[in-house]
């Protein structure tokens, strides 16, 4: 009996990139803020390029606190959705094929979200990473941190709880 | 000091929101501001949708609305801080906002010390019986004359 050949790398890459695209590009609010996600394997980094429309205090100037909270929450939701999609893909589900057919990915719903403002958000690009601390059948708990020039000096961190989407097969 | 007429108040409120680029982007309108309480309206906009399959507004946009409203409530407190910045803000999402309806946030600064302001807020759509979200937060109190928050 011959061992199953691993899939060609570009096929795997393309499937993963398309899955991520489906999660991010279909959401108007993510596009409005200009957030995109860099992927290394299963690890995602949210990137929020600076834009004047993100300013909350024009005198300092500083990012709007709501933008910071939104960036953290978007990152938490995308990373959580991605972890669900990743598991499905690894188990042989072709999640993306469903999504292309018009069935948009079901998104976890936020129960609550707390943002800690550690430092003023500067008028620069910002980055965020999330860690799914618990992901059960019904609920999930996710932690996020965001930084700008220096990863060791985060400007905000957040924790959120989410209701998981119902599994579709 | 001369008493402000309602027209002057309304003009100041408009200018206050227009001076904040992100609040202006979200078309927020300050509808009430006095003695540590603020009310801000934000119209429904397709660009704020977080779930394209339902058209429901993203929680992040609700956060931006509540953060602005809480900050405005602190600034309008009779203790008159010279400036404020969010220390933390927790938002509870009770239900999805109905697509197509504008959102209204009401915030109250219910306690203030020399260094910290405590605030709570509620956001509604057209159904005033069932809030969409609530928030509680702590904000810095900057003394007048300093050039902004130094967290």
Tab-separated table of C-alpha atoms in Angstrom:
chain	number	residue	atom	x	y	z
A	1	UNK	CA	0.000	0.000	0.000
A	2	UNK	CA	1.525	3.323	-1.025
A	3	UNK	CA	1.534	6.238	1.388
A	4	UNK	CA	-0.684	9.170	0.461
A	5	UNK	CA	1.375	11.919	-1.168
A	6	UNK	CA	1.270	15.248	0.661
A	7	UNK	CA	-0.535	17.947	-1.311
A	8	UNK	CA	1.663	20.356	-3.288
A	9	UNK	CA	2.615	23.329	-1.102
A	10	UNK	CA	1.106	25.953	-3.410
A	11	UNK	CA	-2.313	24.239	-3.261
A	12	UNK	CA	-2.204	24.247	0.555
A	13	UNK	CA	-1.022	27.879	0.624
A	14	UNK	CA	-3.703	28.991	-1.793
A	15	UNK	CA	-6.458	27.281	0.182
A	16	UNK	CA	-5.305	28.907	3.419
A	17	UNK	CA	-4.907	32.346	1.850
A	18	UNK	CA	-8.363	32.143	0.308
A	19	UNK	CA	-9.895	31.100	3.622
A	20	UNK	CA	-8.313	34.094	5.342
A	21	UNK	CA	-9.427	36.390	2.543
A	22	UNK	CA	-13.017	35.174	2.907
A	23	UNK	CA	-12.928	35.992	6.633
A	24	UNK	CA	-11.501	39.484	6.230
A	25	UNK	CA	-12.479	40.951	2.880
A	26	UNK	CA	-16.189	40.314	3.139
A	27	UNK	CA	-16.531	42.448	6.294
A	28	UNK	CA	-17.189	46.121	5.437
A	29	UNK	CA	-16.074	47.453	8.834
A	30	UNK	CA	-12.665	45.717	8.601
A	31	UNK	CA	-12.228	47.282	5.155
A	32	UNK	CA	-13.361	50.702	6.422
A	33	UNK	CA	-10.667	50.707	9.138
A	34	UNK	CA	-8.128	49.334	6.632
A	35	UNK	CA	-7.148	46.324	8.762
A	36	UNK	CA	-5.374	43.422	7.045
A	37	UNK	CA	-3.844	40.206	8.341
A	38	UNK	CA	-0.358	38.770	7.777
A	39	UNK	CA	-0.160	34.996	8.002
A	40	UNK	CA	2.739	32.724	8.963
A	41	UNK	CA	1.374	29.183	9.067
A	42	UNK	CA	-1.556	29.348	11.454
A	43	UNK	CA	-0.300	32.525	13.182
A	44	UNK	CA	-2.015	35.796	12.255
A	45	UNK	CA	-0.916	39.370	12.901
A	46	UNK	CA	-3.454	42.152	12.474
A	47	UNK	CA	-2.067	45.272	10.786
A	48	UNK	CA	-3.761	48.666	11.082
A	49	UNK	CA	-1.981	51.131	8.759
A	50	UNK	CA	-2.185	54.680	10.085
A	51	UNK	CA	-4.744	56.974	8.503
A	52	UNK	CA	-5.911	60.488	9.473
A	53	UNK	CA	-9.487	59.267	9.820
A	54	UNK	CA	-8.421	57.089	12.786
A	55	UNK	CA	-7.487	60.110	14.915
A	56	UNK	CA	-9.439	60.777	18.114
A	57	UNK	CA	-7.363	63.589	19.566
A	58	UNK	CA	-6.051	65.946	16.863
A	59	UNK	CA	-3.964	67.986	19.315
A	60	UNK	CA	-1.695	65.191	20.588
A	61	UNK	CA	-2.368	63.595	17.990
A	62	UNK	CA	-3.574	60.156	19.105
A	63	UNK	CA	-5.605	57.253	17.759
A	64	UNK	CA	-9.290	57.277	18.746
A	65	UNK	CA	-9.905	54.985	21.741
A	66	UNK	CA	-12.753	53.426	19.786
A	67	UNK	CA	-10.400	52.590	16.915
A	68	UNK	CA	-8.023	50.874	19.343
A	69	UNK	CA	-10.901	48.867	20.866
A	70	UNK	CA	-12.232	48.009	17.403
A	71	UNK	CA	-8.787	46.894	16.193
A	72	UNK	CA	-8.447	44.567	19.204
A	73	UNK	CA	-11.976	43.188	18.811
A	74	UNK	CA	-11.596	42.650	15.050
A	75	UNK	CA	-8.310	40.824	15.647
A	76	UNK	CA	-9.892	38.647	18.349
A	77	UNK	CA	-12.830	37.696	16.094
A	78	UNK	CA	-10.708	37.019	13.001
A	79	UNK	CA	-8.174	34.939	14.940
A	80	UNK	CA	-10.977	32.955	16.613
A	81	UNK	CA	-12.779	32.404	13.282
A	82	UNK	CA	-9.471	31.484	11.706
A	83	UNK	CA	-8.751	28.885	14.392
A	84	UNK	CA	-12.135	27.261	13.619
A	85	UNK	CA	-11.471	27.367	9.865
A	86	UNK	CA	-7.924	26.046	10.324
A	87	UNK	CA	-9.151	23.044	12.267
A	88	UNK	CA	-11.729	22.306	9.577
A	89	UNK	CA	-9.165	22.580	6.796
A	90	UNK	CA	-6.700	20.339	8.640
A	91	UNK	CA	-9.471	17.775	9.021
A	92	UNK	CA	-10.042	17.736	5.307
A	93	UNK	CA	-13.113	20.035	5.138
A	94	UNK	CA	-13.007	22.359	2.185
A	95	UNK	CA	-14.396	25.289	4.171
A	96	UNK	CA	-13.390	27.745	1.501
A	97	UNK	CA	-15.295	25.960	-1.253
A	98	UNK	CA	-18.501	26.493	0.743
A	99	UNK	CA	-17.640	30.158	1.300
A	100	UNK	CA	-17.038	30.767	-2.371
A	101	UNK	CA	-20.473	29.338	-3.068
A	102	UNK	CA	-22.005	32.248	-1.201
A	103	UNK	CA	-22.197	30.617	2.232
A	104	UNK	CA	-20.279	33.201	4.216
A	105	UNK	CA	-18.340	31.980	7.217
A	106	UNK	CA	-20.384	32.195	10.400
A	107	UNK	CA	-18.828	34.678	12.781
A	108	UNK	CA	-18.528	34.288	16.575
A	109	UNK	CA	-20.663	36.842	18.444
A	110	UNK	CA	-19.086	39.063	21.080
A	111	UNK	CA	-20.557	38.692	24.581
A	112	UNK	CA	-18.273	41.239	26.213
A	113	UNK	CA	-14.987	42.933	25.461
A	114	UNK	CA	-12.671	44.867	27.793
A	115	UNK	CA	-9.958	47.164	26.511
A	116	UNK	CA	-7.027	48.319	28.655
A	117	UNK	CA	-5.440	51.484	27.316
A	118	UNK	CA	-1.801	51.209	28.345
A	119	UNK	CA	-0.322	54.086	26.362
A	120	UNK	CA	-1.461	56.705	23.895
A	121	UNK	CA	-1.968	55.248	20.415
A	122	UNK	CA	0.486	57.167	18.247
A	123	UNK	CA	-0.172	58.252	14.654
A	124	UNK	CA	1.717	55.200	13.312
A	125	UNK	CA	0.880	51.730	12.040
A	126	UNK	CA	-0.327	49.333	14.724
A	127	UNK	CA	-0.089	45.556	15.033
A	128	UNK	CA	-2.073	43.046	17.075
A	129	UNK	CA	-1.962	39.374	17.945
A	130	UNK	CA	-4.628	37.339	19.692
A	131	UNK	CA	-4.461	34.137	21.718
A	132	UNK	CA	-7.465	31.866	22.005
A	133	UNK	CA	-7.253	30.803	25.648
A	134	UNK	CA	-10.331	28.647	25.558
A	135	UNK	CA	-12.453	27.557	22.655
A	136	UNK	CA	-15.307	25.282	23.588
A	137	UNK	CA	-18.377	24.151	21.686
A	138	UNK	CA	-20.418	27.170	22.827
A	139	UNK	CA	-18.097	29.796	24.288
A	140	UNK	CA	-14.596	31.111	23.718
A	141	UNK	CA	-12.250	33.403	25.637
A	142	UNK	CA	-9.676	35.394	23.678
A	143	UNK	CA	-6.838	37.708	24.737
A	144	UNK	CA	-5.329	40.331	22.426
A	145	UNK	CA	-2.455	42.778	22.570
A	146	UNK	CA	-1.540	45.618	20.251
A	147	UNK	CA	1.713	47.467	19.784
A	148	UNK	CA	3.266	50.017	17.455
A	149	UNK	CA	7.019	50.484	17.034
A	150	UNK	CA	8.091	48.304	19.917
A	151	UNK	CA	6.471	44.929	20.582
A	152	UNK	CA	7.730	44.961	24.194
A	153	UNK	CA	5.714	48.141	24.858
A	154	UNK	CA	2.095	47.311	23.955
A	155	UNK	CA	-0.246	50.336	23.805
A	156	UNK	CA	-3.403	48.324	24.459
A	157	UNK	CA	-4.577	44.885	25.522
A	158	UNK	CA	-7.985	43.311	25.610
A	159	UNK	CA	-9.995	40.275	26.670
A	160	UNK	CA	-13.232	39.152	25.104
A	161	UNK	CA	-15.790	36.390	25.450
A	162	UNK	CA	-17.647	35.056	22.435
A	163	UNK	CA	-20.534	32.768	21.570
A	164	UNK	CA	-19.307	30.256	19.003
A	165	UNK	CA	-21.162	29.893	15.699
A	166	UNK	CA	-23.206	26.702	15.297
A	167	UNK	CA	-21.239	24.021	13.489
A	168	UNK	CA	-22.348	23.368	9.957
A	169	UNK	CA	-21.347	19.793	9.262
B	1	UNK	CA	-19.991	84.331	32.558
B	2	UNK	CA	-22.858	84.700	30.097
B	3	UNK	CA	-25.452	81.941	29.965
B	4	UNK	CA	-25.205	79.816	26.808
B	5	UNK	CA	-28.295	79.859	24.601
B	6	UNK	CA	-29.524	76.494	23.234
B	7	UNK	CA	-28.286	77.554	19.776
B	8	UNK	CA	-24.792	78.276	21.094
B	9	UNK	CA	-24.771	74.946	22.921
B	10	UNK	CA	-25.832	73.069	19.794
B	11	UNK	CA	-23.144	74.813	17.753
B	12	UNK	CA	-20.454	74.002	20.319
B	13	UNK	CA	-21.582	70.375	20.391
B	14	UNK	CA	-21.371	70.114	16.598
B	15	UNK	CA	-17.920	71.684	16.542
B	16	UNK	CA	-16.767	69.383	19.341
B	17	UNK	CA	-17.624	66.284	17.277
B	18	UNK	CA	-16.302	67.700	14.022
B	19	UNK	CA	-12.941	68.362	15.668
B	20	UNK	CA	-12.541	64.600	16.274
B	21	UNK	CA	-11.728	63.077	12.872
B	22	UNK	CA	-12.841	59.536	13.671
B	23	UNK	CA	-16.121	60.608	15.298
B	24	UNK	CA	-16.743	62.840	12.300
B	25	UNK	CA	-16.072	59.854	9.990
B	26	UNK	CA	-18.759	57.865	11.793
B	27	UNK	CA	-21.136	60.866	11.478
B	28	UNK	CA	-21.620	61.028	15.262
B	29	UNK	CA	-23.790	63.882	16.535
B	30	UNK	CA	-23.671	65.101	20.122
B	31	UNK	CA	-27.342	65.563	21.023
B	32	UNK	CA	-27.030	66.392	24.721
B	33	UNK	CA	-24.202	67.430	27.034
B	34	UNK	CA	-24.472	68.664	30.604
B	35	UNK	CA	-23.315	68.025	34.170
B	36	UNK	CA	-21.445	64.820	33.502
B	37	UNK	CA	-23.988	63.323	31.090
B	38	UNK	CA	-23.743	63.024	27.306
B	39	UNK	CA	-25.836	61.613	24.487
B	40	UNK	CA	-24.420	60.840	21.022
B	41	UNK	CA	-26.257	59.549	17.959
B	42	UNK	CA	-24.634	57.562	15.161
B	43	UNK	CA	-26.568	56.822	11.952
B	44	UNK	CA	-26.616	53.328	10.425
B	45	UNK	CA	-24.033	52.990	7.669
B	46	UNK	CA	-23.238	49.955	5.504
B	47	UNK	CA	-19.504	50.582	5.916
B	48	UNK	CA	-19.863	49.758	9.640
B	49	UNK	CA	-21.327	46.289	9.067
B	50	UNK	CA	-19.517	43.488	10.885
B	51	UNK	CA	-21.560	40.512	9.720
B	52	UNK	CA	-22.330	40.767	5.999
B	53	UNK	CA	-24.849	37.902	6.164
B	54	UNK	CA	-27.112	39.894	8.537
B	55	UNK	CA	-26.111	43.563	7.999
B	56	UNK	CA	-25.553	43.997	11.741
B	57	UNK	CA	-23.131	46.764	12.772
B	58	UNK	CA	-19.717	45.626	14.075
B	59	UNK	CA	-19.146	45.707	17.838
B	60	UNK	CA	-16.068	47.848	17.212
B	61	UNK	CA	-18.217	50.698	15.872
B	62	UNK	CA	-20.399	50.443	18.979
B	63	UNK	CA	-17.178	50.647	21.042
B	64	UNK	CA	-16.131	53.826	19.227
B	65	UNK	CA	-19.553	55.369	19.890
B	66	UNK	CA	-19.527	54.474	23.598
B	67	UNK	CA	-15.896	55.554	24.095
B	68	UNK	CA	-16.681	58.967	22.572
B	69	UNK	CA	-19.836	59.329	24.640
B	70	UNK	CA	-18.084	58.376	27.901
B	71	UNK	CA	-15.257	60.830	27.162
B	72	UNK	CA	-17.766	63.620	26.454
B	73	UNK	CA	-19.595	62.859	29.732
B	74	UNK	CA	-16.316	63.207	31.675
B	75	UNK	CA	-15.476	66.504	29.960
B	76	UNK	CA	-18.904	67.927	30.797
B	77	UNK	CA	-18.632	67.117	34.518
B	78	UNK	CA	-18.891	70.211	36.767
B	79	UNK	CA	-15.452	69.307	38.220
B	80	UNK	CA	-14.285	70.372	34.726
B	81	UNK	CA	-11.258	68.268	33.928
B	82	UNK	CA	-8.849	69.873	31.466
B	83	UNK	CA	-8.710	66.656	29.474
B	84	UNK	CA	-9.376	62.948	29.704
B	85	UNK	CA	-8.230	59.616	28.285
B	86	UNK	CA	-9.671	56.127	28.595
B	87	UNK	CA	-7.977	53.873	31.159
B	88	UNK	CA	-10.262	50.916	30.506
B	89	UNK	CA	-13.647	50.285	28.972
B	90	UNK	CA	-15.711	47.116	29.210
B	91	UNK	CA	-18.577	46.625	26.802
B	92	UNK	CA	-21.371	44.063	27.194
B	93	UNK	CA	-23.255	43.257	24.026
B	94	UNK	CA	-26.836	42.359	24.911
B	95	UNK	CA	-28.195	41.890	21.409
B	96	UNK	CA	-27.480	42.673	17.759
B	97	UNK	CA	-28.398	46.233	16.743
B	98	UNK	CA	-31.268	46.175	14.237
B	99	UNK	CA	-29.871	46.838	10.732
B	100	UNK	CA	-30.938	50.189	9.290
B	101	UNK	CA	-31.578	51.877	12.643
B	102	UNK	CA	-29.348	54.602	14.082
B	103	UNK	CA	-27.711	54.045	17.475
B	104	UNK	CA	-27.893	56.370	20.467
B	105	UNK	CA	-25.434	56.164	23.358
B	106	UNK	CA	-26.066	57.799	26.731
B	107	UNK	CA	-23.201	58.093	29.200
B	108	UNK	CA	-23.045	59.311	32.769
B	109	UNK	CA	-19.945	60.190	34.765
B	110	UNK	CA	-21.296	59.061	38.149
B	111	UNK	CA	-18.200	59.651	40.253
B	112	UNK	CA	-15.064	61.708	39.815
B	113	UNK	CA	-11.940	62.106	41.950
B	114	UNK	CA	-8.879	64.288	41.376
B	115	UNK	CA	-7.379	61.595	39.171
B	116	UNK	CA	-10.107	59.211	37.988
B	117	UNK	CA	-13.588	59.514	36.458
B	118	UNK	CA	-15.998	56.558	36.624
B	119	UNK	CA	-18.467	56.287	33.766
B	120	UNK	CA	-21.282	54.027	32.572
B	121	UNK	CA	-23.084	54.091	29.268
B	122	UNK	CA	-25.945	52.408	27.433
B	123	UNK	CA	-26.570	52.154	23.698
B	124	UNK	CA	-30.037	51.800	22.135
B	125	UNK	CA	-31.476	51.489	18.649
B	126	UNK	CA	-35.166	52.339	18.058
B	127	UNK	CA	-36.244	49.860	20.770
B	128	UNK	CA	-35.735	51.793	23.988
B	129	UNK	CA	-36.911	48.893	26.163
B	130	UNK	CA	-34.015	46.625	25.223
B	131	UNK	CA	-30.503	48.114	25.177
B	132	UNK	CA	-28.088	46.955	22.480
B	133	UNK	CA	-25.009	47.283	24.710
B	134	UNK	CA	-23.807	48.716	28.015
B	135	UNK	CA	-20.356	49.915	29.046
B	136	UNK	CA	-18.445	50.728	32.210
B	137	UNK	CA	-15.139	52.505	32.195
B	138	UNK	CA	-12.502	54.441	34.085
B	139	UNK	CA	-11.042	57.620	32.591
B	140	UNK	CA	-8.104	59.837	33.534
B	141	UNK	CA	-8.715	63.328	34.900
B	142	UNK	CA	-6.195	65.832	33.550
B	143	UNK	CA	-5.833	69.130	35.315
B	144	UNK	CA	-6.697	72.121	33.145
B	145	UNK	CA	-3.634	73.696	31.598
B	146	UNK	CA	-1.701	70.472	30.934
B	147	UNK	CA	-1.282	69.623	27.293
B	148	UNK	CA	-3.082	66.312	27.375
B	149	UNK	CA	-3.156	62.887	28.928
B	150	UNK	CA	0.128	61.438	30.139
B	151	UNK	CA	-0.702	57.865	30.879
